[in-house]
Amino acid sequence: MVRVFEEAEARDVWFGEPREDDDRAAIEYWATLVESNGDESTLAGCHVVRFREDGLVAEARDYWHLEPGHRPPPSEWGR
């Protein structure tokens, strides 16, 4: 198994307003992390899903950006 990044503790987590269209949905997320070695980082991304007719997830994708340091989201983020 290959990890995307080391274990980390999420100190603060924000979620944007979910967007839905037909059988698809997307939600942005933003988190400040402390990694297992003590380094601080910020993770921002988007989770996109497509649902089957029975409501279960048929397809899921995540896109994110990880950078050093703690940065809260801008005030207009997630709307």
Coordinates of C-alpha atoms in Angstrom, one line a residue:
M1 CA 0.0 0.0 0.0
V2 CA 1.2 3.5 -0.8
R3 CA 0.1 6.5 1.2
V4 CA -0.6 9.8 -0.4
F5 CA 1.0 11.6 2.6
E6 CA 2.0 10.7 6.1
E7 CA -0.5 10.4 8.9
A8 CA -1.7 13.8 10.0
E9 CA -4.0 15.4 12.5
A10 CA -6.6 17.8 11.1
R11 CA -6.7 20.8 13.4
D12 CA -9.3 22.8 11.5
V13 CA -11.6 21.6 8.7
W14 CA -13.9 23.6 6.4
F15 CA -16.4 22.4 3.8
G16 CA -17.8 24.6 1.0
E17 CA -21.4 24.6 0.0
P18 CA -22.2 21.4 -1.8
R19 CA -23.1 21.7 -5.5
E20 CA -25.5 19.2 -7.1
D21 CA -26.5 18.7 -10.8
D22 CA -28.6 15.7 -11.8
D23 CA -26.6 12.6 -10.7
R24 CA -23.4 14.5 -9.7
A25 CA -22.3 16.4 -6.7
A26 CA -19.1 18.3 -5.7
I27 CA -17.9 19.6 -2.4
E28 CA -14.8 21.7 -1.7
Y29 CA -12.8 21.1 1.5
W30 CA -9.9 22.9 3.3
A31 CA -8.0 21.8 6.3
T32 CA -5.0 22.8 8.4
L33 CA -2.9 19.7 9.3
V34 CA -0.1 18.8 11.7
E35 CA 1.8 15.9 10.2
S36 CA 3.3 13.1 12.3
N37 CA 6.7 14.8 12.2
G38 CA 5.3 18.1 13.6
D39 CA 5.2 19.9 10.2
E40 CA 2.2 22.1 9.6
S41 CA 0.5 22.1 6.2
T42 CA -2.7 23.2 4.5
L43 CA -4.8 20.9 2.3
A44 CA -7.4 22.3 -0.1
G45 CA -9.4 20.2 -2.6
C46 CA -12.6 19.1 -4.1
H47 CA -14.5 15.8 -3.9
V48 CA -16.6 14.9 -7.0
V49 CA -19.1 12.0 -7.1
R50 CA -21.5 10.5 -9.5
F51 CA -24.5 8.5 -8.1
R52 CA -26.2 5.4 -9.4
E53 CA -30.0 5.3 -9.7
D54 CA -30.2 3.6 -6.3
G55 CA -28.3 6.5 -4.7
L56 CA -25.0 4.7 -4.1
V57 CA -21.8 6.2 -5.4
A58 CA -20.9 5.0 -8.9
E59 CA -17.7 7.1 -9.3
A60 CA -15.7 9.3 -7.0
R61 CA -12.7 11.5 -7.6
D62 CA -10.6 13.9 -5.4
Y63 CA -8.4 16.7 -6.4
W64 CA -6.2 18.5 -3.8
H65 CA -3.3 20.7 -3.2
L66 CA -1.0 20.4 -0.2
E67 CA 1.4 23.1 0.8
P68 CA 3.6 23.9 3.9
G69 CA 2.2 26.1 6.6
H70 CA -1.2 26.9 8.1
R71 CA -3.5 29.1 5.9
P72 CA -7.2 29.5 6.7
P73 CA -9.5 29.8 3.6
P74 CA -10.2 33.2 2.2
S75 CA -13.4 34.8 3.3
E76 CA -15.1 34.3 0.0
W77 CA -14.1 30.6 -0.2
G78 CA -16.7 27.8 -0.3
R79 CA -19.7 29.8 -1.4

